[in-house]
Tab-separated table of C-alpha atoms in Angstrom:
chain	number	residue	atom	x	y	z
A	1	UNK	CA	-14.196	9.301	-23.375
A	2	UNK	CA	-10.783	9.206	-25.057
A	3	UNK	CA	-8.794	6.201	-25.236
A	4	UNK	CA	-5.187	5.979	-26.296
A	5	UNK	CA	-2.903	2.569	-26.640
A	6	UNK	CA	0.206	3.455	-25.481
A	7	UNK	CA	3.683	1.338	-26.248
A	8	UNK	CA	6.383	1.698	-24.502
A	9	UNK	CA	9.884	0.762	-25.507
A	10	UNK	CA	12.928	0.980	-22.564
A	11	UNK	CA	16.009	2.748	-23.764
A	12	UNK	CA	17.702	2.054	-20.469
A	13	UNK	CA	17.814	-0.855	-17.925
A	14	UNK	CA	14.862	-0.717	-15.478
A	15	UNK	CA	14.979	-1.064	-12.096
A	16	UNK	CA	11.761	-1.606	-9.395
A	17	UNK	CA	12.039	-3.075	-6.111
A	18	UNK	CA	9.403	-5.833	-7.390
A	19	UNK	CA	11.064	-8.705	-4.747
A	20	UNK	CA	13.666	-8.732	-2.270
A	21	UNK	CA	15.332	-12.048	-1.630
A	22	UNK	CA	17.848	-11.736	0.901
A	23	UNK	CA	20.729	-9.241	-0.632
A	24	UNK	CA	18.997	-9.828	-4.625
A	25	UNK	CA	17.066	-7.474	-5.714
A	26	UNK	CA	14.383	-8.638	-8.277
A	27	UNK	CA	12.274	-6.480	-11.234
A	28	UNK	CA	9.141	-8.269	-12.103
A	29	UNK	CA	8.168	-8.187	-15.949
A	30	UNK	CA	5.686	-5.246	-15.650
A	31	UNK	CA	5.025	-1.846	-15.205
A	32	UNK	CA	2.178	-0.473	-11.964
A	33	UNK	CA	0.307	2.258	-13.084
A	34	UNK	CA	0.657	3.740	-10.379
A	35	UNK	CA	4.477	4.293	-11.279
A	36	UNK	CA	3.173	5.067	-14.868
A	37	UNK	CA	0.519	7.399	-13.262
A	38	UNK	CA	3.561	9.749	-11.747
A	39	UNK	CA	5.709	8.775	-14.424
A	40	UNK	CA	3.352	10.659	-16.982
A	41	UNK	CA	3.042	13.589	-15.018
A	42	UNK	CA	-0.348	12.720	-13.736
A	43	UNK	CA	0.596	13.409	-10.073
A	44	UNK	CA	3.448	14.698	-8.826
A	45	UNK	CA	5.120	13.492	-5.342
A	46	UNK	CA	6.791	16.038	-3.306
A	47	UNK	CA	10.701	16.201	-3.278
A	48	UNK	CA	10.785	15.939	0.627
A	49	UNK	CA	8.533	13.046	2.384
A	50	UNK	CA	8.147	12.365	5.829
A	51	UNK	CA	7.650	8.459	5.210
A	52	UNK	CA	4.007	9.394	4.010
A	53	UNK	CA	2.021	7.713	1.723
A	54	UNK	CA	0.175	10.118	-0.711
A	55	UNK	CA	-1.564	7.395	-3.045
A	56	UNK	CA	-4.649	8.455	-2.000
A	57	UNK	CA	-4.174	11.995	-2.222
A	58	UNK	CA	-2.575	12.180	-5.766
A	59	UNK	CA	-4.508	9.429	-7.442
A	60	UNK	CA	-8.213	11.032	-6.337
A	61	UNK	CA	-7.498	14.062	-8.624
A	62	UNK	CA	-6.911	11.649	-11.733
A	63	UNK	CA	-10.406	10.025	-10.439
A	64	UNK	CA	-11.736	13.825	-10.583
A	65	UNK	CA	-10.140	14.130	-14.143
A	66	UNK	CA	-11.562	11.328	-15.356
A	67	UNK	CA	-8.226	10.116	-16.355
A	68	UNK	CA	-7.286	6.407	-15.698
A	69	UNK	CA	-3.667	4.187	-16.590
A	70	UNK	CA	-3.123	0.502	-17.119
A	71	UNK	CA	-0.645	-1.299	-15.574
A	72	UNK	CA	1.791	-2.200	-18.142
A	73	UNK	CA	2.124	-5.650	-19.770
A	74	UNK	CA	4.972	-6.612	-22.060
A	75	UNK	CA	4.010	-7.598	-25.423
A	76	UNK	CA	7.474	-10.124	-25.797
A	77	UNK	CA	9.136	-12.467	-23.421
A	78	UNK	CA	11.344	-10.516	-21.058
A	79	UNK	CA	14.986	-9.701	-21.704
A	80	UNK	CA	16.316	-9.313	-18.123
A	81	UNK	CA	20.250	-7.676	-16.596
A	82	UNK	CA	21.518	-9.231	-13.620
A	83	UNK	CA	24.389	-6.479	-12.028
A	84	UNK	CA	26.051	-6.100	-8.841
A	85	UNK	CA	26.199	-3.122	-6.391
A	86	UNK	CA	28.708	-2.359	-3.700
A	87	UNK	CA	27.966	1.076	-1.597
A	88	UNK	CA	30.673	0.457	1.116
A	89	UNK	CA	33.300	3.012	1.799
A	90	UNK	CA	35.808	3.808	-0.339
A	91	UNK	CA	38.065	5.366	2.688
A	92	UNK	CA	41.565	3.499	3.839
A	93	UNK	CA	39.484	1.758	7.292
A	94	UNK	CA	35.924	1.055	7.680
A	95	UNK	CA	34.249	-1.050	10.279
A	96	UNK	CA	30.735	-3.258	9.886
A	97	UNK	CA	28.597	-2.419	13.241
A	98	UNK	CA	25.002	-3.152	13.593
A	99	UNK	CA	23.443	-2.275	9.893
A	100	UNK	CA	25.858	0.295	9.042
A	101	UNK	CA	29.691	1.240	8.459
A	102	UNK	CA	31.796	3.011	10.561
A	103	UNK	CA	34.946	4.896	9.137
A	104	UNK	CA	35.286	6.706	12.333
A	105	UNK	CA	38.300	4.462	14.160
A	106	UNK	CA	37.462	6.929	17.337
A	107	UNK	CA	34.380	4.651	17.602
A	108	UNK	CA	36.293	1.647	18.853
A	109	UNK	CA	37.608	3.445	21.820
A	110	UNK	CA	33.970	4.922	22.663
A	111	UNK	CA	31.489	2.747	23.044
A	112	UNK	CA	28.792	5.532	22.910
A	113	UNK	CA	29.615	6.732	18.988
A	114	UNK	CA	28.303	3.730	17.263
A	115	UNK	CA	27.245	4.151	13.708
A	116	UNK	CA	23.364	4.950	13.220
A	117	UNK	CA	21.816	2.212	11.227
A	118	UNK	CA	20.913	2.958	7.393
A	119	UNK	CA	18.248	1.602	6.209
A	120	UNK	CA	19.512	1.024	3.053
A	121	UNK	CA	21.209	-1.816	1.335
A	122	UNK	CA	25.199	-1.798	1.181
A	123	UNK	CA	26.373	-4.727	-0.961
A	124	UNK	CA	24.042	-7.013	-3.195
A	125	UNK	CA	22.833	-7.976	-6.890
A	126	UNK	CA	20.114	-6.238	-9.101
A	127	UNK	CA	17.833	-7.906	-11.971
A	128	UNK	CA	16.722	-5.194	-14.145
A	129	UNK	CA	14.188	-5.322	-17.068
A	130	UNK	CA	17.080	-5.157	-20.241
A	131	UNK	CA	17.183	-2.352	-23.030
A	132	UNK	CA	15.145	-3.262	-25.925
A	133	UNK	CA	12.071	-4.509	-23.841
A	134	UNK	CA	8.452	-3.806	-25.411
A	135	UNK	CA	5.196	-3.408	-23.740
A	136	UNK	CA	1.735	-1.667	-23.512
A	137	UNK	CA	-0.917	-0.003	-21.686
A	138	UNK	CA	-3.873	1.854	-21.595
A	139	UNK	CA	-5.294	5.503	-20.917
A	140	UNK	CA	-9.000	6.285	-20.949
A	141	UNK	CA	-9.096	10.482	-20.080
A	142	UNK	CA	-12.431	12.022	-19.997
A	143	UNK	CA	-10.705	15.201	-21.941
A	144	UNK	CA	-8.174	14.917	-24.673
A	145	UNK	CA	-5.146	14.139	-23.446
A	146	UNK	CA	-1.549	13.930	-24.846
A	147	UNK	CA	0.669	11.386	-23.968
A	148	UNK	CA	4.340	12.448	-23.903
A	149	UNK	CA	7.218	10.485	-26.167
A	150	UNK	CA	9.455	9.476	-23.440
A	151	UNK	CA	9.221	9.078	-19.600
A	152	UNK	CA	11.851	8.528	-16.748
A	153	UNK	CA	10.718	4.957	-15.004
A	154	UNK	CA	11.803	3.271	-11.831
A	155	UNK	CA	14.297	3.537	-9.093
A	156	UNK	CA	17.020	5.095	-11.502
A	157	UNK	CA	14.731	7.099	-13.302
A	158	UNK	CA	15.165	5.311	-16.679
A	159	UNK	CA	14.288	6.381	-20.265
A	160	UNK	CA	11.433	4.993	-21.909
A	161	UNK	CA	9.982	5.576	-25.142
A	162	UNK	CA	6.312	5.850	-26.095
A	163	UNK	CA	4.328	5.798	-29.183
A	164	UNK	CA	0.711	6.472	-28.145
A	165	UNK	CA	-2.457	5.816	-30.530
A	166	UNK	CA	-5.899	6.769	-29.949
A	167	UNK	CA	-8.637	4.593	-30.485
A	168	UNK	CA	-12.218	4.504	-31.738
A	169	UNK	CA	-14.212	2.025	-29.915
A	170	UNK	CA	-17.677	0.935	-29.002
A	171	UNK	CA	-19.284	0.221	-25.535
A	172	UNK	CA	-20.528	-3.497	-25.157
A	173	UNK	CA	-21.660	-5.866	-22.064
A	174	UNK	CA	-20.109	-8.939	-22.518
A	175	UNK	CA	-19.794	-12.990	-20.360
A	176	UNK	CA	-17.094	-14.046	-19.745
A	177	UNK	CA	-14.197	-12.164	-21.839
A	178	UNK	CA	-10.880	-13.383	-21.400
A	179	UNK	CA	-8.561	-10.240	-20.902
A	180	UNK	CA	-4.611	-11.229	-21.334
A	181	UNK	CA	-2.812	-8.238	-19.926
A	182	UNK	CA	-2.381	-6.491	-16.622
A	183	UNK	CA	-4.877	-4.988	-14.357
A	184	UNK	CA	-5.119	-3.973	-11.615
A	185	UNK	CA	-8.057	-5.509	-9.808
A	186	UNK	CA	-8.868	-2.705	-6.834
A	187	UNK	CA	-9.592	-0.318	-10.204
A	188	UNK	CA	-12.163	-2.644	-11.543
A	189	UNK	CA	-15.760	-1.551	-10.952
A	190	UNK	CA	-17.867	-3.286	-8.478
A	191	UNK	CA	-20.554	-4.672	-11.120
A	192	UNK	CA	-17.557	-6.364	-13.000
A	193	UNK	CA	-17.903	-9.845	-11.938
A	194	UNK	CA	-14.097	-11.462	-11.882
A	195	UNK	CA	-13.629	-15.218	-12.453
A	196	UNK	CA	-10.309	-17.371	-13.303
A	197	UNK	CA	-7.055	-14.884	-13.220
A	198	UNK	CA	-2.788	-15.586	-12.571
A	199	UNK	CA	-1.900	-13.582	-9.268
A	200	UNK	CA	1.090	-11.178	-9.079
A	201	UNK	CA	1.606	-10.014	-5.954
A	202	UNK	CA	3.933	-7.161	-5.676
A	203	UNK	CA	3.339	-4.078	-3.694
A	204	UNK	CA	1.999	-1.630	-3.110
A	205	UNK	CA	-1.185	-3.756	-4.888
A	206	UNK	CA	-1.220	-6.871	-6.756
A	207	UNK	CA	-2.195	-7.846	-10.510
A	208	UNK	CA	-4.150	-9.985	-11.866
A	209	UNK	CA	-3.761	-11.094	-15.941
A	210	UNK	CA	-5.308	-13.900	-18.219
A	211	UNK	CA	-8.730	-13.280	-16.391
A	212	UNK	CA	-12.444	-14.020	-17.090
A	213	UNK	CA	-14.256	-10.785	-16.834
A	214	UNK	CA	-18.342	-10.252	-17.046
A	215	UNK	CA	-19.491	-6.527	-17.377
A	216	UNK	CA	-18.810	-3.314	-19.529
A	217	UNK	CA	-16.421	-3.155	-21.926
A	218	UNK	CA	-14.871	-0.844	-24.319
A	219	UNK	CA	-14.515	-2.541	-28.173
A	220	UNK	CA	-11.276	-0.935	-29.607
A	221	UNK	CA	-11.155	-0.679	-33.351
A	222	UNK	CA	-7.797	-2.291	-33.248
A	223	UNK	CA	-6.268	-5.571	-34.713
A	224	UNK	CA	-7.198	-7.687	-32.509
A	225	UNK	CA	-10.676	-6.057	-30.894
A	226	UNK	CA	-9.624	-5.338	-27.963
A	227	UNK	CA	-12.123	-5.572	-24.862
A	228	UNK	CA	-10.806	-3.098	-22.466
A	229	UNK	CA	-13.041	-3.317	-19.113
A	230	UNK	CA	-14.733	0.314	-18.688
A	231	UNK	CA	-15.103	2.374	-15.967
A	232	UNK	CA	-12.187	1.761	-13.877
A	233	UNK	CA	-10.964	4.203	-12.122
A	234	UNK	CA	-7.487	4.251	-9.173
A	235	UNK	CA	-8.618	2.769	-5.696
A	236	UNK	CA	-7.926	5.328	-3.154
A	237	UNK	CA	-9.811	4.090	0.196
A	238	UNK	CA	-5.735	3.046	2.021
C-alpha cells in the first residue's frame, strides 16, 4: 500500500453548492472526496448526463484499483468571499413569469407562449472559500500512484495547487484514537467501531471530524504520527 499526504493550496476562489439558503449560496470549509476523486482524474463523468447519478459506477473502479481519497480538511481557519450574481437579461424588455424570464413581448398577447421554467438560479449572493486557503488529504493506492500539481475544483472549475508527499508508515490496532480531520463515515470499514464525532451534513454524504475511532490504523512517519484509519474504501451501494 502507498500512501501520499497531499496539500492543497487554492489559487482561485472556490465555489460548491455546500447550502442553499433562500437566494445565498453557501461553500462549507471542506473539500468531498468525491469531488477530489474526479478532480484527480480518478473517474471521469461524461460531458452529457441525463440527470443520472454515476457515483456508483465511477467510484467501484477506484475500489477495484485499490485507490482511496480523503475528504479534505483545512489545516487554517477559513478565509471566505461573499459576491453577488445577476443572470437576468441584458435585452431592452424582459418580463418575470413563473421561474423564468421572458424577453419575448409576443408572450403577453398569447397566453399559450409562456416562458419554460429554468431550473437555475437568476439573481442571488455566493460565499466562496478565498484565495490563499490551505488544506489536506489523504490517498492510500494499492499501486504507485502520482498525484498531479494542480487540479480544477468546484462549480467554476477553480485552480488548486498540490504538493503531495508519500509516507512510510506502520499498521497498528488501536482504542479509542481521536482523528481531527474529515472523513467520510460510509468509507469506514465495518469492524471500525465509531464513537464521539461533529456532524457535517452536506450532500451528496455527510462528514464526520474530531471522532473516536477503535480498529486498524495506518502510523504515518510524519510530525505528528498520524493515525490514518485503514482499509477504507468509497461506498457505492446508492
Amino acid at each position: 500500500m502507498h500512501i501520499y499526504r497531499c496539500e492543497v493550496q487554492l489559487m482561485e476562489n472556490l465555489f460548491f453548492a455546500s447550502r442553499e439558503v433562500n437566494n445565498f449560496f453557501q461553500t462549507e470549509a471542506v473539500i468531498g472526496n468525491y469531488a477530489l476523486a474526479y478532480a484527480l482524474g480518478l473517474c471521469r463523468a461524461g460531458y452529457h448526463n441525463d440527470s443520472e447519478i454515476t457515483y456508483a459506477q465511477d467510484l467501484e473502479k477506484l475500489n477495484e484499483a485499490g485507490i482511496y481519497v480523503t475528504p479534505g480538511t483545512l489545516t487554517e481557519k477559513a478565509r471566505f468571499t461573499v459576491t453577488r450574481f445577476n443572470a437576468l437579461s441584458d435585452s431592452y424588455w424582459y418580463q418575470m413569469e413563473q421561474n423564468a424570464i421572458s424577453v419575448d413581448r409576443e408572450r403577453i398577447f398569447n397566453p399559450r407562449l409562456k416562458a419554460r421554467a429554468t431550473n437555475f438560479p437568476q439573481i442571488g449572493r455566493l460565499k466562496l472559500l478565498s484565495i490563499g486557503n490551505k488544506g489536506v488529504f489523504y490517498i492510500t493506492s494499492r499501486n504507485e500512484f502520482r498525484v498531479p500539481r494542480y487540479i480544477r475544483l468546484g462549480k467554476f472549475m477553480s485552480k488548486a495547487k498540490i504538493s503531495a508527499y508519500k509516507q512510510n508508515y506502520r499498521e497498528i490496532r488501536a482504542q479509542d484514537v481521536s482523528y481531527r480531520n474529515y472523513l467520510n463515515p460510509n468509507d469506514l470499514p465495518s469492524d471500525t467501531q465509531i464513537g464521539m464525532f461533529d456532524l457535517l451534513n452536506i450532500r451528496p454524504t455527510p462528514l464526520i471530524r474530531q471522532v473516536q475511532l477503535s480498529g486498524d490504523f495506518y502510523e504515518l512517519a510524519d510530525v505528528d504520527k498520524t493515525l490514518l484509519p485503514a482499509g477504507m474504501q468509497f461506498y457505492t451501494d446508492f
